Amino acid sequence: MASHFYDVVPGRAARVVFSHNLAFFTGHAAPQYPTLQKQTEAVLKRYEELFDQFGLLKKNIIYAACYLKNADEEEEFARAYTQWCDPENPPAGYTVTGIPIQHSPVGDNVLVELQFIVATDPEAKIKRYDIAKGCRVAVYDGMAYFTGHVSPKEDGAEKQTQSVLARYEELFKRFHLKKENVVAAYAFLKNADQYEAVTKQMADFFGENPPAAVIVGASPNQNTAMGPRIEIELALFVATGEKPDIVRRDVFPGMSRVVEYNGLAWFSAHCASSGSTLKEQTAVLAERYSELFEQFGYKRENVVMAYGYVRDIGKCLEFEAPMSTWRDQERPPAGVLVEAGMCGPECHLELQFIVSVDESE
């Protein structure tokens, strides 16, 4: 199944990539507007235009990844977002503090970046459960996409992670899912120093079948009824069915290097093994991905989505220079690049790819 790349800026990004019944969008922003609500409204209006252009439907949005300059202002974002969404078909998703690139020709105060995953089939059969302002889980084409879950009643990241995973176990029973079928996990921490505590709990929970994982310091909303207690928000993507065809490669405690399912390979976020600057680490990491692609039989031109997390978003050009050389020039992926906390002081970058593994023209 060939992927299709649209509105390509050569070597940099595609606006949207269609692959395996999904449309992966590059994150969109609107810094020319002064407030978070106005920026949100403008981004959503732009998505409406893009949906018309590419033949997509609002009711078929499966997942929304929202990165705010300050997630404590989520309510202002939500006022516009919930009014815009199809009330009967809201997506699952997460909203965290992930500071977008702050400089553009039209403004230098980006308050929100919003990225969608959308079913490409106009007649897509998407099941949504526990619908409110969003939905708890959206199920489509063999995958259950969970909204990020939290557990602020517990103290500390380790106990909250344990509690959130226990809650997921309850939900798996309810929705007839299995923890050994989790494909990908996105863990957003209030404090990236809690990385080891979180991976320990994930290792204990997933055992021999850990997912591909992203674990970064991207604080969830602290301005909640529970107060500033939320240490982790955890979103899981889970294969459905009794025995889904899942391949895990290079399994480590708590995560697999890559998980293949439904024609897509989901990588864990990788850090560079050497380099003292963002530019150096990006070059090292690009070379490491080249090695892994050769090892597993993947191709650069089949990367459909890239999530980049950098320690200092002000240095984004240091990331872009080596990556623009590494990416396929005619088929660069859709992507997101935001500032997030790293698991160690020497780390400047974590990078995750989603890659199509069964391309044919």
Tab-separated table of C-alpha atoms in Angstrom:
chain	number	residue	atom	x	y	z
A	1	MET	CA	0.000	0.000	0.000
A	2	ALA	CA	1.758	3.145	-1.202
A	3	SER	CA	1.806	6.273	0.942
A	4	HIS	CA	0.971	9.651	-0.585
A	5	PHE	CA	2.682	12.893	0.404
A	6	TYR	CA	0.895	16.203	-0.183
A	7	ASP	CA	1.954	19.874	-0.128
A	8	VAL	CA	5.603	18.918	0.157
A	9	VAL	CA	8.360	21.383	1.004
A	10	PRO	CA	11.330	19.424	-0.406
A	11	GLY	CA	13.517	17.939	2.295
A	12	ARG	CA	11.547	19.552	5.106
A	13	ALA	CA	7.958	18.311	5.542
A	14	ALA	CA	4.742	17.245	3.893
A	15	ARG	CA	1.627	18.972	5.097
A	16	VAL	CA	-0.137	15.608	5.252
A	17	VAL	CA	0.774	12.007	4.497
A	18	PHE	CA	-1.838	9.385	3.608
A	19	SER	CA	-0.792	5.875	4.620
A	20	HIS	CA	-2.707	2.725	5.591
A	21	ASN	CA	-6.126	4.381	5.783
A	22	LEU	CA	-4.792	7.234	7.926
A	23	ALA	CA	-3.885	10.856	7.222
A	24	PHE	CA	-1.010	12.139	9.386
A	25	PHE	CA	-0.898	15.947	9.469
A	26	THR	CA	2.037	18.170	10.256
A	27	GLY	CA	1.276	20.267	13.348
A	28	HIS	CA	-0.403	23.565	12.496
A	29	ALA	CA	-0.120	26.931	14.261
A	30	ALA	CA	-1.391	30.503	13.765
A	31	PRO	CA	0.999	32.920	15.531
A	32	GLN	CA	-0.369	35.973	13.738
A	33	TYR	CA	-3.250	36.067	16.234
A	34	PRO	CA	-2.826	37.529	19.752
A	35	THR	CA	-4.580	35.051	22.062
A	36	LEU	CA	-4.720	31.297	22.526
A	37	GLN	CA	-8.412	31.203	21.691
A	38	LYS	CA	-7.913	33.216	18.488
A	39	GLN	CA	-4.947	31.054	17.453
A	40	THR	CA	-6.988	27.914	18.095
A	41	GLU	CA	-9.902	29.217	16.045
A	42	ALA	CA	-7.562	30.099	13.173
A	43	VAL	CA	-5.852	26.686	13.219
A	44	LEU	CA	-9.206	24.915	13.175
A	45	LYS	CA	-10.438	27.073	10.306
A	46	ARG	CA	-7.276	26.155	8.405
A	47	TYR	CA	-7.935	22.476	9.057
A	48	GLU	CA	-11.429	22.871	7.613
A	49	GLU	CA	-9.861	24.259	4.431
A	50	LEU	CA	-7.371	21.403	4.312
A	51	PHE	CA	-10.070	18.798	4.887
A	52	ASP	CA	-11.951	20.219	1.899
A	53	GLN	CA	-8.755	20.187	-0.166
A	54	PHE	CA	-7.887	16.572	0.643
A	55	GLY	CA	-11.383	15.099	0.824
A	56	LEU	CA	-11.365	14.458	4.579
A	57	LEU	CA	-14.217	14.777	7.056
A	58	LYS	CA	-14.270	16.312	10.518
A	59	LYS	CA	-16.258	13.347	11.824
A	60	ASN	CA	-13.362	11.060	10.867
A	61	ILE	CA	-10.714	12.671	13.082
A	62	ILE	CA	-9.386	9.849	15.238
A	63	TYR	CA	-6.741	11.576	17.308
A	64	ALA	CA	-5.701	15.103	18.278
A	65	ALA	CA	-2.243	15.878	19.684
A	66	CYS	CA	-2.254	19.387	21.141
A	67	TYR	CA	0.954	21.092	22.265
A	68	LEU	CA	0.463	24.328	24.192
A	69	LYS	CA	3.050	26.868	25.227
A	70	ASN	CA	1.412	26.485	28.636
A	71	ALA	CA	-0.949	23.541	29.172
A	72	ASP	CA	-2.360	25.244	32.274
A	73	GLU	CA	-4.300	27.408	29.792
A	74	GLU	CA	-6.007	24.355	28.289
A	75	GLU	CA	-9.482	25.657	29.121
A	76	GLU	CA	-9.023	28.615	26.763
A	77	PHE	CA	-7.999	26.221	23.989
A	78	ALA	CA	-10.875	23.873	24.811
A	79	ARG	CA	-13.533	26.584	24.493
A	80	ALA	CA	-12.842	26.904	20.781
A	81	TYR	CA	-11.880	23.286	20.178
A	82	THR	CA	-14.968	21.639	21.680
A	83	GLN	CA	-17.296	23.991	19.800
A	84	TRP	CA	-15.554	23.105	16.530
A	85	CYS	CA	-15.478	19.311	16.926
A	86	ASP	CA	-18.327	17.137	15.702
A	87	PRO	CA	-20.241	16.654	18.991
A	88	GLU	CA	-21.180	13.081	18.127
A	89	ASN	CA	-17.720	12.151	16.844
A	90	PRO	CA	-15.038	13.900	18.913
A	91	PRO	CA	-11.500	12.505	18.686
A	92	ALA	CA	-9.411	11.005	21.432
A	93	GLY	CA	-6.194	12.860	22.231
A	94	TYR	CA	-3.914	14.616	24.674
A	95	THR	CA	-3.020	18.209	25.546
A	96	VAL	CA	0.376	18.912	27.113
A	97	THR	CA	2.986	21.628	27.434
A	98	GLY	CA	5.181	21.269	24.356
A	99	ILE	CA	6.472	24.688	23.307
A	100	PRO	CA	6.208	25.074	19.508
A	101	ILE	CA	8.741	26.949	17.371
A	102	GLN	CA	8.325	30.583	18.395
A	103	HIS	CA	9.515	32.398	15.274
A	104	SER	CA	7.765	32.593	11.932
A	105	PRO	CA	7.248	35.217	9.204
A	106	VAL	CA	3.771	35.947	10.577
A	107	GLY	CA	4.408	36.005	14.331
A	108	ASP	CA	6.734	35.113	17.172
A	109	ASN	CA	4.379	33.946	19.909
A	110	VAL	CA	3.063	30.496	19.022
A	111	LEU	CA	0.685	29.433	21.789
A	112	VAL	CA	-0.656	26.226	20.262
A	113	GLU	CA	0.330	23.581	17.721
A	114	LEU	CA	-2.334	21.054	16.792
A	115	GLN	CA	-1.797	17.792	14.928
A	116	PHE	CA	-4.492	15.398	13.732
A	117	ILE	CA	-4.642	11.751	12.678
A	118	VAL	CA	-7.679	11.276	10.417
A	119	ALA	CA	-9.319	8.272	8.756
A	120	THR	CA	-9.063	8.750	4.983
A	121	ASP	CA	-12.134	6.691	4.036
A	122	PRO	CA	-15.244	8.948	3.983
A	123	GLU	CA	-17.283	5.933	5.102
A	124	ALA	CA	-14.888	4.983	7.913
A	125	LYS	CA	-16.491	3.024	10.733
A	126	ILE	CA	-15.026	4.564	13.893
A	127	LYS	CA	-16.312	3.510	17.291
A	128	ARG	CA	-16.022	6.084	20.061
A	129	TYR	CA	-16.637	5.445	23.734
A	130	ASP	CA	-17.358	7.682	26.725
A	131	ILE	CA	-18.042	10.768	24.647
A	132	ALA	CA	-17.923	14.119	26.423
A	133	LYS	CA	-15.686	16.990	25.263
A	134	GLY	CA	-13.646	14.287	23.564
A	135	CYS	CA	-13.849	10.522	23.772
A	136	ARG	CA	-12.015	8.113	26.030
A	137	VAL	CA	-11.037	5.857	23.148
A	138	ALA	CA	-11.534	5.822	19.383
A	139	VAL	CA	-11.385	2.416	17.680
A	140	TYR	CA	-10.674	2.164	13.970
A	141	ASP	CA	-9.154	-0.365	11.574
A	142	GLY	CA	-7.756	-2.653	14.270
A	143	MET	CA	-6.403	0.015	16.645
A	144	ALA	CA	-7.802	1.542	19.840
A	145	TYR	CA	-6.488	5.087	20.350
A	146	PHE	CA	-6.817	6.149	23.988
A	147	THR	CA	-7.018	9.687	25.273
A	148	GLY	CA	-4.217	10.463	27.721
A	149	HIS	CA	-5.064	9.295	31.260
A	150	VAL	CA	-3.956	10.755	34.594
A	151	SER	CA	-4.204	9.814	38.272
A	152	PRO	CA	-3.693	12.941	40.412
A	153	LYS	CA	-5.021	11.355	43.609
A	154	GLU	CA	-1.745	9.470	44.008
A	155	ASP	CA	1.506	11.061	45.161
A	156	GLY	CA	4.529	11.114	42.874
A	157	ALA	CA	5.203	9.992	39.310
A	158	GLU	CA	5.905	6.360	40.200
A	159	LYS	CA	2.634	5.831	42.063
A	160	GLN	CA	0.667	7.816	39.491
A	161	THR	CA	2.111	5.703	36.677
A	162	GLN	CA	1.218	2.536	38.561
A	163	SER	CA	-2.306	3.848	39.137
A	164	VAL	CA	-2.812	4.931	35.523
A	165	LEU	CA	-1.656	1.527	34.264
A	166	ALA	CA	-4.046	-0.188	36.691
A	167	ARG	CA	-6.837	1.977	35.293
A	168	TYR	CA	-5.873	0.963	31.776
A	169	GLU	CA	-6.059	-2.671	32.838
A	170	GLU	CA	-9.675	-2.067	33.901
A	171	LEU	CA	-10.410	-0.372	30.582
A	172	PHE	CA	-8.797	-3.214	28.646
A	173	LYS	CA	-11.224	-5.643	30.287
A	174	ARG	CA	-14.141	-3.371	29.496
A	175	PHE	CA	-13.198	-2.949	25.829
A	176	HIS	CA	-11.923	-6.513	25.320
A	177	LEU	CA	-8.303	-5.479	24.819
A	178	LYS	CA	-5.042	-7.001	26.083
A	179	LYS	CA	-2.013	-5.275	27.549
A	180	GLU	CA	0.272	-7.538	25.506
A	181	ASN	CA	-1.241	-5.903	22.406
A	182	VAL	CA	-0.238	-2.308	23.207
A	183	VAL	CA	1.575	-0.947	20.161
A	184	ALA	CA	2.655	2.541	21.298
A	185	ALA	CA	2.759	4.559	24.520
A	186	TYR	CA	3.125	8.324	24.906
A	187	ALA	CA	4.090	9.370	28.444
A	188	PHE	CA	4.254	13.084	29.243
A	189	LEU	CA	5.883	13.964	32.551
A	190	LYS	CA	5.735	17.044	34.733
A	191	ASN	CA	9.385	16.367	35.549
A	192	ALA	CA	11.608	14.488	33.092
A	193	ASP	CA	13.817	13.429	36.015
A	194	GLN	CA	11.121	10.843	36.788
A	195	TYR	CA	11.941	8.949	33.576
A	196	GLU	CA	13.486	5.964	35.385
A	197	ALA	CA	10.563	5.638	37.805
A	198	VAL	CA	8.107	5.600	34.905
A	199	THR	CA	10.044	3.069	32.810
A	200	LYS	CA	10.299	0.767	35.844
A	201	GLN	CA	6.528	0.721	36.217
A	202	MET	CA	6.083	0.176	32.483
A	203	ALA	CA	8.572	-2.697	32.545
A	204	ASP	CA	6.690	-4.355	35.408
A	205	PHE	CA	3.329	-3.854	33.692
A	206	PHE	CA	4.135	-4.878	30.103
A	207	GLY	CA	6.636	-7.642	30.811
A	208	GLU	CA	7.797	-9.379	27.622
A	209	ASN	CA	5.535	-7.330	25.325
A	210	PRO	CA	6.382	-3.649	25.853
A	211	PRO	CA	5.215	-1.011	23.357
A	212	ALA	CA	7.219	1.490	21.407
A	213	ALA	CA	7.376	4.463	23.746
A	214	VAL	CA	7.881	8.203	23.973
A	215	ILE	CA	8.687	9.470	27.475
A	216	VAL	CA	9.460	13.199	27.721
A	217	GLY	CA	9.028	16.115	30.075
A	218	ALA	CA	5.933	17.827	28.653
A	219	SER	CA	3.812	18.823	31.620
A	220	PRO	CA	0.080	18.067	31.593
A	221	ASN	CA	-2.365	20.749	32.690
A	222	GLN	CA	-1.776	21.640	36.349
A	223	ASN	CA	-4.717	24.038	36.555
A	224	THR	CA	-7.283	21.374	37.391
A	225	ALA	CA	-9.848	20.684	40.080
A	226	MET	CA	-7.291	18.399	41.724
A	227	GLY	CA	-4.715	21.165	41.855
A	228	PRO	CA	-1.128	21.025	40.557
A	229	ARG	CA	-0.632	17.316	41.257
A	230	ILE	CA	-0.559	15.632	37.850
A	231	GLU	CA	2.888	14.087	37.347
A	232	ILE	CA	2.142	12.036	34.211
A	233	GLU	CA	-0.334	11.776	31.357
A	234	LEU	CA	-0.193	8.448	29.538
A	235	ALA	CA	-1.808	7.677	26.180
A	236	LEU	CA	-1.820	4.133	24.781
A	237	PHE	CA	-2.506	2.836	21.256
A	238	VAL	CA	-3.663	-0.798	21.376
A	239	ALA	CA	-4.189	-3.433	18.682
A	240	THR	CA	-7.653	-4.975	18.791
A	241	GLY	CA	-8.668	-8.606	18.363
A	242	GLU	CA	-7.567	-11.838	19.990
A	243	LYS	CA	-4.292	-12.414	18.160
A	244	PRO	CA	-3.278	-9.344	16.168
A	245	ASP	CA	-0.161	-9.689	14.028
A	246	ILE	CA	2.360	-7.632	16.037
A	247	VAL	CA	6.139	-7.744	15.609
A	248	ARG	CA	8.367	-6.289	18.331
A	249	ARG	CA	12.023	-5.635	17.585
A	250	ASP	CA	14.826	-5.135	20.128
A	251	VAL	CA	12.765	-5.554	23.279
A	252	PHE	CA	14.066	-3.740	26.365
A	253	PRO	CA	12.539	-3.432	29.853
A	254	GLY	CA	9.553	-1.114	29.493
A	255	MET	CA	9.715	-0.547	25.731
A	256	SER	CA	10.507	-2.077	22.360
A	257	ARG	CA	12.777	-0.261	19.935
A	258	VAL	CA	10.133	-0.632	17.245
A	259	VAL	CA	6.706	-2.272	16.974
A	260	GLU	CA	5.225	-3.258	13.612
A	261	TYR	CA	1.464	-3.512	13.205
A	262	ASN	CA	-1.031	-2.961	10.387
A	263	GLY	CA	1.702	-1.981	7.946
A	264	LEU	CA	3.254	0.700	10.140
A	265	ALA	CA	6.385	0.565	12.292
A	266	TRP	CA	6.195	2.665	15.461
A	267	PHE	CA	9.618	3.531	16.870
A	268	SER	CA	10.397	4.395	20.445
A	269	ALA	CA	11.854	7.886	20.727
A	270	HIS	CA	15.635	7.729	20.333
A	271	CYS	CA	18.369	9.888	21.827
A	272	ALA	CA	21.874	10.371	20.423
A	273	SER	CA	24.729	8.391	21.953
A	274	SER	CA	27.196	11.257	21.496
A	275	GLY	CA	27.457	14.969	20.605
A	276	SER	CA	27.450	18.043	22.822
A	277	THR	CA	25.115	20.284	20.788
A	278	LEU	CA	21.676	19.850	19.252
A	279	LYS	CA	23.172	19.954	15.762
A	280	GLU	CA	25.746	17.277	16.583
A	281	GLN	CA	23.204	15.051	18.304
A	282	THR	CA	20.753	15.395	15.410
A	283	ALA	CA	23.453	14.271	12.962
A	284	VAL	CA	24.398	11.330	15.192
A	285	LEU	CA	20.757	10.333	15.617
A	286	ALA	CA	20.078	10.572	11.878
A	287	GLU	CA	22.991	8.228	11.256
A	288	ARG	CA	21.698	5.840	13.914
A	289	TYR	CA	18.283	5.768	12.269
A	290	SER	CA	19.993	5.006	8.950
A	291	GLU	CA	21.616	1.983	10.579
A	292	LEU	CA	18.316	0.838	12.077
A	293	PHE	CA	16.477	1.290	8.785
A	294	GLU	CA	19.053	-0.862	7.042
A	295	GLN	CA	18.844	-3.454	9.821
A	296	PHE	CA	15.051	-3.714	9.689
A	297	GLY	CA	14.537	-3.108	5.966
A	298	TYR	CA	12.861	0.311	6.221
A	299	LYS	CA	13.329	3.249	3.849
A	300	ARG	CA	13.610	6.971	4.491
A	301	GLU	CA	11.037	7.703	1.792
A	302	ASN	CA	8.506	5.653	3.775
A	303	VAL	CA	8.647	7.699	6.994
A	304	VAL	CA	5.110	9.054	7.333
A	305	MET	CA	5.311	10.920	10.662
A	306	ALA	CA	8.100	12.384	12.804
A	307	TYR	CA	7.771	13.633	16.393
A	308	GLY	CA	10.761	15.680	17.542
A	309	TYR	CA	11.299	16.860	21.119
A	310	VAL	CA	14.173	19.279	21.789
A	311	ARG	CA	15.511	20.752	25.007
A	312	ASP	CA	15.589	24.317	23.619
A	313	ILE	CA	13.166	25.197	20.826
A	314	GLY	CA	15.124	28.397	20.195
A	315	LYS	CA	17.822	26.210	18.639
A	316	CYS	CA	15.444	24.523	16.198
A	317	LEU	CA	17.566	25.483	13.187
A	318	GLU	CA	20.377	23.322	14.602
A	319	PHE	CA	17.975	20.402	14.340
A	320	GLU	CA	16.663	21.315	10.916
A	321	ALA	CA	20.025	21.597	9.142
A	322	PRO	CA	21.107	17.930	9.437
A	323	MET	CA	17.557	16.585	9.264
A	324	SER	CA	16.808	18.337	5.969
A	325	THR	CA	19.764	16.480	4.479
A	326	TRP	CA	18.699	13.134	5.937
A	327	ARG	CA	15.027	13.253	4.966
A	328	ASP	CA	13.942	12.032	1.554
A	329	GLN	CA	13.731	15.185	-0.572
A	330	GLU	CA	10.581	14.271	-2.477
A	331	ARG	CA	8.781	12.388	0.303
A	332	PRO	CA	9.560	14.049	3.644
A	333	PRO	CA	7.222	13.060	6.491
A	334	ALA	CA	4.605	15.091	8.243
A	335	GLY	CA	5.898	16.194	11.604
A	336	VAL	CA	5.835	17.997	14.928
A	337	LEU	CA	8.795	19.703	16.630
A	338	VAL	CA	8.318	21.073	20.149
A	339	GLU	CA	10.321	21.845	23.259
A	340	ALA	CA	10.207	19.220	25.999
A	341	GLY	CA	12.255	18.078	28.967
A	342	MET	CA	14.882	15.395	28.379
A	343	CYS	CA	15.778	12.392	30.512
A	344	GLY	CA	19.324	13.637	31.200
A	345	PRO	CA	21.262	16.924	31.136
A	346	GLU	CA	23.405	15.771	28.224
A	347	CYS	CA	20.411	14.989	25.980
A	348	HIS	CA	19.219	17.701	23.574
A	349	LEU	CA	16.834	15.685	21.402
A	350	GLU	CA	14.434	12.757	21.289
A	351	LEU	CA	13.099	11.713	17.898
A	352	GLN	CA	10.355	9.244	17.023
A	353	PHE	CA	9.342	7.993	13.582
A	354	ILE	CA	6.315	6.138	12.252
A	355	VAL	CA	7.271	4.297	9.067
A	356	SER	CA	5.300	2.422	6.425
A	357	VAL	CA	6.749	-1.091	6.129
A	358	ASP	CA	4.888	-2.654	3.199
A	359	GLU	CA	5.091	-0.029	0.458
A	360	SER	CA	4.228	-0.970	-3.121
A	361	GLU	CA	3.570	1.242	-6.072
